[in-house]
Amino acid sequence: MSQSVVPVSLPDGMVLRGPVVPGSDTILTPDALAFVAALHRKFDTGRRSRLLARRQRQALLDAGQLPDFLPQTRHIREAEWQVAPLPPDLLDRRVEITGPPERKMIINALNSGARVFMADFEDAHAPTWANCIAGQVNLCDAVRRTITYHDPVRQKDYVLGPQPAVLFVRPRGWHLVEKHLLVDGQPVSGALFDVGLYLFHNAHELMARGTGPYFYLPKLEGHLEARLWNEVFVFAQAYLRIPVGTIKATVLIETILASFELDEILYELRAHSAGLNCGRWDYIFSYIKKLAAHPQFLLPDRSQVTMTVPFMEAYALLVIKTCHRRGVHAMGGMAAQIPVRDDPAAHAVAMARVAADKEREARNGHDGTWVAHPGLVPVAQAQFDAWMPGPNQISRQREDVQVTGADLLRPVAGTITETGVRLNIDVALQYIEAWLGGNGCVPIYHLMEDAATAEISRSQLWQWAHHPDARLEDGRPVTLEMICDWVPVQLAYIRTQVGEERYLRGQYEAAAALLLELIRPETFCEFLTLPAYDRLD
């Protein structure tokens, strides 16, 4: 698409600070921006109040309170009710693939054989202005099935196949803003910007094609945040003159607090719910963040915090039981492995791990799962085909599952190793460097990493650095000084691996500075993407 001009006519009170980028005239139309402005004026006060409530809840946790099921919503948990029926194209979601809304990746993902593709404006997306606008352009073309891409390096053309996956979109979380667009002097919520533009340009087209606008909702910490999303959907459907319930949304359960409000979250979204999903890495990150003041919740190396440790297994089983009781899908977690093309033995080991993980999910009762690479779709599908002959397993009620609040918080035994500390530094540096350069989806050591991996890496480093009982398996205490000394050492190692030219044109030193900025303070920075976003164009 050629260079475009920004709209001549902006809604009253709106200031557009984004530079001219390809797609501006297509996406940033006066009517589309008026819709975004309406969303902002209706819901930004509520969004800010929810963020304030997060901080207030964190203060209670820091003062000694532990999470528990809410007594004031017990009647919702105990009542018999179900969410609205699902549309036909969402009944079978056995394998879903995710990735950023980048043009070639969208085509490959939609053609991958997965039942669903989630285009990700959040963890797998570095929200530069150009990336955000290009993502919306790409999704408009994907919805209309006109999307193509020519790879100038490979001299290869990419086109959409005859049976593309069902499209979901994950907007940014409530905590993020779009700094390039102001309404009444305030930056628009990134979530409302992403959802608003996608709905305005595509809702009617999607309905005409027999599907609908479907979303994944990230980082929710409770049912009142889900209520706000439901209010957004009701307002948007009225504004766009489409029936209530046309929008469907799956909520990512990737915060420890949300796991205590599963029924309530589904209840708030019951006209628009498409289920819940287990967001693994972010869930562990949330466990560290929310329970930071409680020394008994010190975690070992992240490689030891698998889905089979007690608190993670309890969370996954509770998601399954709750969703099935309410008549909706319980989606499994991400397999981040990517094919190891130059090492057949390593590739076989990686695929065996994926198969075992997906077998566990299918046998437990999940209705589908996530993968990060098209090469994993057949591996994951084989397990769900074997253990889930129908389109889903909602009829498996899992009444045998009994999960208490203590089960969801149970500490993990394990060790902290020097290798684990250095790996966290290494991965955090590599990912943050890529993100600052505009790339939010990064292959690192044969895994497709996104912001969730960087979050758990830096949160573990912070926890260990500030925890009096954090010791390496050889007895050495893990100190802030130790980690700060190892960051430049790891940076020097990365420099030898990527080469001088790549290092000098990259953002490695900025990444190291940001990582240290996140680790040093006694107070934990809630999301690394908040200070990092200030450094993006």
Coordinates of C-alpha atoms in Angstrom, one line a residue:
M1 CA 0.0 0.0 0.0
S2 CA 1.3 3.4 -0.9
Q3 CA 2.1 6.3 1.5
S4 CA -1.1 7.9 2.7
V5 CA -2.3 11.0 4.4
V6 CA -4.0 11.2 7.7
P7 CA -7.7 12.2 7.7
V8 CA -8.3 15.8 7.0
S9 CA -11.3 15.8 9.3
L10 CA -10.7 14.5 12.8
P11 CA -13.5 14.2 15.4
D12 CA -13.7 17.1 17.8
G13 CA -11.3 16.7 20.7
M14 CA -9.1 14.2 18.9
V15 CA -5.4 14.7 18.2
L16 CA -3.5 12.3 16.0
R17 CA 0.3 12.2 16.7
G18 CA 1.2 9.2 14.6
P19 CA 3.4 9.7 11.6
V20 CA 2.1 9.1 8.1
V21 CA 2.4 5.4 7.4
P22 CA 1.1 3.1 4.7
G23 CA -2.6 2.3 5.4
S24 CA -3.5 5.6 7.2
D25 CA -6.1 6.6 4.7
T26 CA -7.7 3.1 4.8
I27 CA -7.7 2.6 8.5
L28 CA -7.9 6.0 10.1
T29 CA -11.1 7.2 8.4
P30 CA -13.1 9.9 10.2
D31 CA -15.9 7.5 10.9
A32 CA -13.6 4.9 12.3
L33 CA -11.9 7.4 14.5
A34 CA -15.3 8.7 15.7
F35 CA -16.1 5.2 16.8
V36 CA -12.8 5.0 18.7
A37 CA -13.5 8.4 20.3
A38 CA -16.9 7.2 21.4
L39 CA -15.4 4.1 23.0
H40 CA -12.9 6.2 24.8
R41 CA -15.4 8.7 26.1
K42 CA -17.7 5.9 27.3
F43 CA -15.3 3.6 28.8
D44 CA -11.9 5.2 29.7
T45 CA -13.1 6.3 33.1
G46 CA -14.1 2.7 33.8
R47 CA -10.8 1.4 32.5
R48 CA -8.8 3.7 34.8
S49 CA -10.9 2.7 37.8
R50 CA -10.2 -0.9 37.1
L51 CA -6.5 -0.2 37.0
L52 CA -6.8 1.7 40.3
A53 CA -8.5 -1.3 41.8
R54 CA -5.6 -3.4 40.7
R55 CA -3.2 -1.2 42.6
Q56 CA -5.4 -1.2 45.7
R57 CA -5.7 -5.0 45.6
Q58 CA -1.9 -5.3 45.2
A59 CA -1.5 -3.1 48.4
L60 CA -3.7 -5.6 50.3
L61 CA -1.7 -8.5 49.0
D62 CA 1.5 -6.8 50.0
A63 CA 0.1 -6.2 53.5
G64 CA -0.4 -9.9 54.0
Q65 CA -3.7 -10.8 52.4
L66 CA -3.8 -13.9 50.2
P67 CA -6.2 -14.4 47.3
D68 CA -9.3 -16.5 47.8
F69 CA -12.7 -17.1 46.3
L70 CA -15.0 -14.1 46.7
P71 CA -17.7 -14.5 49.3
Q72 CA -19.9 -11.8 47.7
T73 CA -20.1 -13.8 44.5
R74 CA -20.7 -17.2 46.0
H75 CA -24.3 -17.2 44.6
I76 CA -22.9 -17.0 41.1
R77 CA -20.5 -20.0 41.6
E78 CA -23.3 -22.1 43.2
A79 CA -26.1 -21.3 40.7
E80 CA -26.9 -23.3 37.6
W81 CA -26.5 -21.3 34.5
Q82 CA -24.7 -21.5 31.1
V83 CA -23.2 -19.1 28.6
A84 CA -25.0 -18.4 25.3
P85 CA -24.8 -21.1 22.6
L86 CA -21.6 -21.0 20.5
P87 CA -21.8 -20.3 16.7
P88 CA -21.1 -23.3 14.5
D89 CA -17.6 -22.2 13.5
L90 CA -16.4 -22.2 17.1
L91 CA -17.6 -25.7 18.1
D92 CA -14.3 -27.4 17.1
R93 CA -11.2 -25.5 18.2
R94 CA -8.8 -28.4 18.7
V95 CA -5.7 -26.6 17.5
E96 CA -5.2 -22.9 17.5
I97 CA -2.1 -21.1 16.2
T98 CA -1.1 -17.6 17.3
G99 CA 1.2 -14.9 16.0
P100 CA 1.5 -11.2 15.4
P101 CA -0.6 -9.5 12.7
E102 CA 2.3 -9.5 10.3
R103 CA 1.3 -10.1 6.6
K104 CA 3.2 -13.2 5.7
M105 CA 2.6 -14.8 9.2
I106 CA -1.1 -14.2 8.9
I107 CA -1.2 -16.1 5.6
N108 CA 0.9 -19.0 6.8
A109 CA -1.1 -19.2 10.0
L110 CA -4.5 -19.1 8.3
N111 CA -3.2 -21.8 5.9
S112 CA -1.6 -23.9 8.6
G113 CA -4.4 -26.4 9.1
A114 CA -5.2 -25.1 12.6
R115 CA -8.9 -24.5 13.3
V116 CA -8.3 -21.0 14.7
F117 CA -5.7 -18.3 14.1
M118 CA -5.3 -15.6 16.8
A119 CA -3.8 -12.4 15.5
D120 CA -2.0 -10.9 18.4
F121 CA -1.7 -7.2 19.1
E122 CA -0.5 -7.9 22.6
D123 CA 2.3 -10.2 23.7
A124 CA 3.6 -11.2 20.3
H125 CA 3.4 -7.6 18.9
A126 CA 5.7 -4.6 19.4
P127 CA 3.2 -1.8 19.2
T128 CA 5.0 0.7 17.0
W129 CA 2.6 3.0 15.2
A130 CA 3.5 1.5 11.9
N131 CA 3.0 -2.1 13.2
C132 CA -0.4 -1.2 14.6
I133 CA -1.7 0.3 11.4
A134 CA -0.2 -2.4 9.2
G135 CA -1.8 -5.0 11.4
Q136 CA -5.2 -3.5 10.9
V137 CA -4.7 -3.3 7.1
N138 CA -3.5 -6.9 7.1
L139 CA -6.6 -8.1 9.0
C140 CA -9.0 -6.2 6.7
D141 CA -7.4 -8.0 3.8
A142 CA -7.5 -11.3 5.6
V143 CA -11.2 -11.0 6.4
R144 CA -12.0 -10.3 2.8
R145 CA -9.6 -13.1 1.7
T146 CA -7.7 -10.8 -0.6
I147 CA -4.4 -10.9 1.5
T148 CA -1.3 -11.7 -0.5
Y149 CA 2.4 -11.2 0.1
H150 CA 5.5 -11.3 -2.1
D151 CA 8.8 -12.2 -0.3
P152 CA 11.5 -10.3 -2.1
V153 CA 14.3 -12.4 -0.6
R154 CA 12.9 -15.8 -1.5
Q155 CA 11.1 -14.6 -4.5
K156 CA 8.0 -16.4 -3.3
D157 CA 4.3 -15.4 -3.4
Y158 CA 2.0 -16.2 -0.5
V159 CA -1.8 -16.4 -1.0
L160 CA -4.7 -17.6 1.1
G161 CA -5.9 -21.1 0.7
P162 CA -9.5 -22.2 0.2
Q163 CA -10.2 -23.1 3.9
P164 CA -8.5 -20.6 6.2
A165 CA -8.7 -20.9 9.9
V166 CA -11.3 -19.0 11.9
L167 CA -9.9 -15.6 12.9
F168 CA -9.6 -14.3 16.4
V169 CA -7.9 -11.0 17.5
R170 CA -6.1 -10.4 20.8
P171 CA -6.1 -6.6 21.6
R172 CA -3.7 -5.0 24.0
G173 CA -4.5 -5.3 27.7
W174 CA -6.3 -2.7 29.8
H175 CA -3.0 -1.3 31.1
L176 CA -1.6 -0.2 27.8
V177 CA -2.4 3.0 25.9
E178 CA -2.0 4.1 22.3
K179 CA 0.1 7.2 22.7
H180 CA -0.3 8.4 19.1
L181 CA -4.0 9.1 19.5
L182 CA -5.4 11.5 22.0
V183 CA -9.0 12.1 22.9
D184 CA -9.8 15.2 25.1
G185 CA -6.1 15.3 26.0
Q186 CA -5.8 11.7 27.1
P187 CA -4.2 8.8 25.2
V188 CA -6.7 6.2 24.0
S189 CA -6.6 2.8 25.5
G190 CA -4.6 0.4 23.3
A191 CA -7.4 -2.2 23.8
L192 CA -10.1 0.1 22.7
F193 CA -8.0 1.3 19.7
D194 CA -7.3 -2.2 18.6
V195 CA -10.9 -3.5 19.1
G196 CA -12.5 -0.4 17.8
L197 CA -10.7 -0.3 14.5
Y198 CA -11.1 -4.0 13.9
L199 CA -14.8 -4.0 14.7
F200 CA -15.6 -0.9 12.6
H201 CA -13.9 -2.1 9.5
N202 CA -14.7 -5.8 9.7
A203 CA -17.8 -6.7 11.8
H204 CA -20.3 -6.6 9.0
E205 CA -18.0 -8.3 6.5
L206 CA -17.3 -11.1 8.9
M207 CA -21.1 -11.6 9.5
A208 CA -21.7 -11.6 5.8
R209 CA -19.2 -14.5 5.5
G210 CA -20.9 -16.6 8.1
T211 CA -18.5 -15.9 11.0
G212 CA -18.2 -13.0 13.4
P213 CA -15.8 -10.7 15.3
Y214 CA -14.0 -13.0 17.8
F215 CA -11.5 -11.9 20.4
Y216 CA -9.1 -13.1 23.0
L217 CA -9.0 -10.9 26.1
P218 CA -5.7 -10.7 27.9
K219 CA -4.5 -9.9 31.4
L220 CA -7.8 -9.7 33.2
E221 CA -7.5 -9.9 37.0
G222 CA -11.2 -10.3 37.9
H223 CA -14.8 -10.3 36.9
L224 CA -15.2 -6.5 37.1
E225 CA -12.7 -6.2 34.3
A226 CA -14.7 -8.8 32.3
R227 CA -17.8 -6.7 33.0
L228 CA -16.2 -3.7 31.5
W229 CA -15.4 -5.7 28.3
N230 CA -19.0 -6.9 28.2
E231 CA -20.2 -3.3 28.4
V232 CA -17.8 -2.4 25.5
F233 CA -19.3 -5.2 23.4
V234 CA -22.9 -4.2 24.1
F235 CA -22.2 -0.6 23.2
A236 CA -20.2 -1.5 20.1
Q237 CA -22.9 -3.8 18.8
A238 CA -25.5 -1.1 19.3
Y239 CA -23.3 1.5 17.6
L240 CA -22.6 -0.8 14.6
R241 CA -26.2 -2.1 14.5
I242 CA -25.4 -5.7 14.9
P243 CA -27.2 -8.1 17.2
V244 CA -26.1 -8.5 20.8
G245 CA -24.0 -11.7 21.1
T246 CA -22.5 -11.4 17.7
I247 CA -19.1 -10.7 19.3
K248 CA -17.6 -13.7 21.1
A249 CA -14.5 -13.6 23.4
T250 CA -12.3 -16.1 25.0
V251 CA -10.6 -14.8 28.2
L252 CA -7.0 -15.7 28.8
I253 CA -6.6 -16.9 32.4
E254 CA -3.1 -15.7 32.8
T255 CA -3.3 -14.0 36.2
I256 CA -3.4 -15.7 39.6
L257 CA -6.3 -13.5 40.7
A258 CA -8.5 -14.4 37.8
S259 CA -8.3 -18.1 38.7
F260 CA -10.3 -17.3 41.8
E261 CA -13.1 -15.7 39.7
L262 CA -13.6 -18.1 36.7
D263 CA -17.3 -18.5 37.2
E264 CA -17.8 -14.8 37.7
I265 CA -15.8 -13.9 34.5
L266 CA -17.8 -16.3 32.4
Y267 CA -21.0 -14.9 34.0
E268 CA -20.2 -11.3 33.1
L269 CA -19.5 -12.3 29.5
R270 CA -22.2 -15.0 29.2
A271 CA -23.8 -13.4 26.1
H272 CA -20.4 -13.1 24.5
S273 CA -18.3 -15.9 26.0
A274 CA -16.3 -18.3 23.9
G275 CA -14.6 -19.8 26.9
L276 CA -11.3 -19.6 28.9
N277 CA -7.7 -20.3 28.0
C278 CA -4.7 -21.3 30.2
G279 CA -2.0 -18.7 29.6
R280 CA 1.0 -20.5 31.2
W281 CA 4.0 -18.2 31.3
D282 CA 2.0 -15.1 32.2
Y283 CA 0.2 -17.1 34.9
I284 CA 3.6 -17.9 36.5
F285 CA 4.7 -14.2 36.0
S286 CA 1.5 -13.2 37.8
Y287 CA 2.1 -15.6 40.7
I288 CA 5.5 -14.0 41.3
K289 CA 4.2 -10.4 40.9
K290 CA 1.0 -10.7 43.0
L291 CA 2.6 -12.8 45.8
A292 CA 5.9 -10.9 45.9
A293 CA 5.5 -9.9 49.6
H294 CA 5.0 -13.5 50.7
P295 CA 8.3 -15.3 51.1
Q296 CA 6.9 -18.8 50.9
F297 CA 6.1 -18.4 47.2
L298 CA 9.7 -18.3 46.0
L299 CA 9.9 -20.2 42.7
P300 CA 12.7 -22.3 41.4
D301 CA 14.1 -22.2 37.8
R302 CA 11.2 -21.7 35.4
S303 CA 12.1 -24.9 33.6
Q304 CA 11.0 -26.7 36.8
V305 CA 7.6 -24.9 37.0
T306 CA 5.7 -27.1 34.5
M307 CA 2.0 -27.7 34.1
T308 CA 2.4 -30.8 36.4
V309 CA 3.4 -28.9 39.5
P310 CA 0.5 -28.7 41.9
F311 CA -0.6 -25.1 41.6
M312 CA -0.4 -25.2 37.8
E313 CA -2.2 -28.5 37.5
A314 CA -5.0 -27.3 39.9
Y315 CA -5.4 -24.1 37.9
A316 CA -5.7 -26.0 34.6
L317 CA -8.2 -28.5 36.0
L318 CA -10.3 -25.8 37.6
V319 CA -10.5 -24.0 34.2
I320 CA -11.7 -27.2 32.6
K321 CA -14.3 -28.0 35.2
T322 CA -15.6 -24.5 35.3
C323 CA -15.9 -24.1 31.5
H324 CA -17.6 -27.4 31.0
R325 CA -20.1 -26.8 33.8
R326 CA -21.0 -23.5 32.0
G327 CA -21.2 -25.0 28.5
V328 CA -18.1 -23.6 26.9
H329 CA -14.6 -24.4 25.8
A330 CA -11.5 -24.7 28.0
M331 CA -8.5 -24.1 25.9
G332 CA -5.0 -25.5 26.8
G333 CA -1.7 -23.7 26.8
M334 CA 1.0 -22.8 24.3
A335 CA 3.5 -25.1 22.8
A336 CA 6.3 -22.6 21.9
Q337 CA 8.6 -25.1 20.2
I338 CA 9.6 -24.6 16.6
P339 CA 11.1 -27.2 14.2
V340 CA 14.8 -27.8 14.6
R341 CA 15.6 -28.2 11.0
D342 CA 19.4 -28.7 11.3
D343 CA 19.3 -31.3 14.1
P344 CA 17.0 -34.3 13.5
A345 CA 17.6 -35.7 17.0
A346 CA 16.8 -32.4 18.7
H347 CA 13.8 -32.0 16.5
A348 CA 12.5 -35.5 17.5
V349 CA 12.9 -34.7 21.2
A350 CA 11.1 -31.3 20.8
M351 CA 8.2 -32.9 18.9
A352 CA 7.9 -35.7 21.5
R353 CA 7.6 -33.1 24.3
V354 CA 4.9 -31.3 22.4
A355 CA 3.0 -34.6 21.8
A356 CA 3.2 -35.5 25.5
D357 CA 2.0 -32.0 26.6
K358 CA -0.9 -32.1 24.2
E359 CA -1.8 -35.7 25.2
R360 CA -1.9 -34.5 28.8
E361 CA -4.2 -31.6 27.9
A362 CA -6.6 -33.7 25.8
R363 CA -6.8 -36.5 28.4
N364 CA -7.5 -33.9 31.2
G365 CA -10.4 -32.5 29.2
H366 CA -9.2 -29.5 27.4
D367 CA -11.2 -28.7 24.2
G368 CA -8.2 -27.5 22.2
T369 CA -4.7 -26.1 22.5
W370 CA -2.3 -23.5 21.2
V371 CA 0.8 -23.8 19.1
A372 CA 3.3 -21.1 17.9
H373 CA 4.4 -22.6 14.6
P374 CA 2.6 -24.3 11.7
G375 CA 5.0 -27.3 12.0
L376 CA 3.4 -28.1 15.3
V377 CA -0.2 -28.2 14.1
P378 CA -0.1 -31.9 13.0
V379 CA 1.6 -32.9 16.2
A380 CA -1.0 -31.3 18.4
Q381 CA -3.9 -32.3 16.2
A382 CA -2.9 -36.0 16.3
Q383 CA -3.2 -36.0 20.1
F384 CA -6.6 -34.3 20.2
D385 CA -7.8 -36.5 17.3
A386 CA -6.8 -39.5 19.4
W387 CA -8.3 -38.5 22.7
M388 CA -11.1 -36.2 21.6
P389 CA -13.2 -37.8 18.8
G390 CA -15.9 -35.2 19.0
P391 CA -15.6 -31.5 18.2
N392 CA -15.0 -30.7 21.9
Q393 CA -15.2 -32.3 25.4
I394 CA -17.7 -30.0 27.0
S395 CA -19.8 -33.0 28.1
R396 CA -16.9 -34.1 30.4
Q397 CA -18.0 -32.3 33.5
R398 CA -14.9 -33.3 35.6
E399 CA -17.0 -33.4 38.8
D400 CA -14.1 -35.4 40.3
V401 CA -12.0 -32.2 40.4
Q402 CA -12.1 -30.4 43.7
V403 CA -9.8 -27.3 43.9
T404 CA -9.3 -25.2 47.0
G405 CA -7.8 -21.7 47.3
A406 CA -4.8 -23.3 48.9
D407 CA -4.3 -25.6 45.9
L408 CA -4.1 -22.6 43.6
L409 CA -1.3 -21.1 45.7
R410 CA 0.7 -24.2 46.7
P411 CA 4.4 -23.5 46.8
V412 CA 6.8 -25.3 44.4
A413 CA 9.8 -27.3 45.6
G414 CA 12.9 -27.0 43.4
T415 CA 16.3 -25.4 42.9
I416 CA 17.7 -22.2 41.5
T417 CA 20.7 -22.9 39.3
E418 CA 23.4 -20.6 37.9
T419 CA 22.3 -21.9 34.5
G420 CA 18.7 -20.8 35.2
V421 CA 19.7 -17.4 36.3
R422 CA 22.0 -16.8 33.3
L423 CA 19.3 -18.2 30.9
N424 CA 16.7 -15.7 32.3
I425 CA 19.2 -12.9 31.7
D426 CA 20.0 -14.1 28.2
V427 CA 16.4 -14.6 27.0
A428 CA 15.2 -11.3 28.6
L429 CA 18.0 -9.4 26.8
Q430 CA 17.4 -11.0 23.5
Y431 CA 13.7 -10.5 23.6
I432 CA 13.7 -6.9 24.9
E433 CA 16.3 -6.0 22.2
A434 CA 14.0 -7.4 19.5
W435 CA 10.9 -5.7 21.0
L436 CA 12.6 -2.3 21.1
G437 CA 13.5 -2.9 17.4
G438 CA 9.8 -3.4 16.5
N439 CA 9.6 -7.3 16.6
G440 CA 7.5 -8.9 19.3
C441 CA 7.7 -12.5 18.2
V442 CA 11.2 -13.9 18.4
P443 CA 12.8 -17.3 17.9
I444 CA 15.2 -18.0 20.7
Y445 CA 16.9 -21.4 21.3
H446 CA 14.3 -23.2 19.1
L447 CA 11.3 -21.6 21.0
M448 CA 9.0 -18.9 19.6
E449 CA 9.1 -16.3 22.4
D450 CA 6.8 -13.4 23.1
A451 CA 6.6 -10.8 25.9
A452 CA 5.3 -13.5 28.4
T453 CA 8.7 -15.2 28.4
A454 CA 10.5 -11.9 29.0
E455 CA 8.1 -11.1 31.8
I456 CA 8.7 -14.4 33.6
S457 CA 12.5 -14.1 33.0
R458 CA 12.8 -10.6 34.5
S459 CA 10.3 -11.3 37.3
Q460 CA 12.2 -14.3 38.4
L461 CA 15.4 -12.3 38.4
W462 CA 13.7 -9.6 40.5
Q463 CA 12.3 -12.1 42.9
W464 CA 15.6 -13.9 43.4
A465 CA 17.5 -10.6 43.7
H466 CA 15.2 -9.3 46.4
H467 CA 14.4 -12.5 48.3
P468 CA 16.5 -13.2 51.4
D469 CA 16.2 -17.0 51.0
A470 CA 17.1 -17.2 47.3
R471 CA 20.2 -19.4 47.0
L472 CA 21.8 -21.3 44.2
E473 CA 21.9 -25.1 44.5
D474 CA 25.5 -24.8 45.5
G475 CA 24.6 -22.6 48.5
R476 CA 25.6 -19.2 47.1
P477 CA 23.0 -16.5 47.8
V478 CA 21.4 -14.9 44.7
T479 CA 22.0 -11.2 45.2
L480 CA 21.2 -8.1 43.2
E481 CA 24.9 -7.5 42.8
M482 CA 25.4 -10.9 41.4
I483 CA 22.7 -10.5 38.8
C484 CA 23.8 -6.9 37.9
D485 CA 27.3 -8.3 37.4
W486 CA 26.1 -11.1 35.2
V487 CA 24.0 -8.9 32.8
P488 CA 27.1 -7.3 31.1
V489 CA 28.8 -10.7 30.9
Q490 CA 25.8 -12.2 29.2
L491 CA 25.6 -9.1 26.9
A492 CA 29.2 -9.7 25.9
Y493 CA 28.4 -13.3 25.1
I494 CA 25.4 -12.3 23.0
R495 CA 27.7 -9.9 21.1
T496 CA 30.0 -12.8 20.1
Q497 CA 27.0 -14.8 19.0
V498 CA 25.2 -12.3 16.8
G499 CA 28.4 -10.6 15.4
E500 CA 29.6 -7.0 15.6
E501 CA 27.5 -5.6 12.8
R502 CA 24.2 -7.0 14.2
Y503 CA 25.2 -5.9 17.7
L504 CA 26.0 -2.3 16.8
R505 CA 22.9 -1.7 14.7
G506 CA 20.7 -3.4 17.4
Q507 CA 19.3 -2.3 20.7
Y508 CA 21.3 -4.6 23.0
E509 CA 22.7 -2.0 25.3
A510 CA 19.3 -0.3 25.6
A511 CA 17.8 -3.7 26.4
A512 CA 20.4 -4.3 29.1
A513 CA 19.8 -0.8 30.6
L514 CA 16.0 -1.5 30.7
L515 CA 16.5 -4.9 32.2
L516 CA 18.6 -3.5 35.0
E517 CA 16.0 -0.7 35.5
L518 CA 13.4 -3.4 36.0
I519 CA 15.5 -5.6 38.4
R520 CA 17.1 -3.0 40.7
P521 CA 14.2 -1.3 42.5
E522 CA 12.6 -2.8 45.6
T523 CA 9.2 -2.1 44.0
F524 CA 8.2 -4.4 41.2
C525 CA 7.4 -2.7 37.9
E526 CA 4.0 -4.1 36.9
F527 CA 4.7 -4.7 33.2
L528 CA 8.0 -4.4 31.3
T529 CA 6.0 -3.1 28.3
L530 CA 5.1 0.1 30.1
P531 CA 8.6 1.6 30.3
A532 CA 9.6 -0.2 27.1
Y533 CA 6.7 1.5 25.2
D534 CA 8.1 4.9 26.0
R535 CA 11.1 3.9 23.9
L536 CA 9.1 2.9 20.8
D537 CA 8.2 5.1 17.9

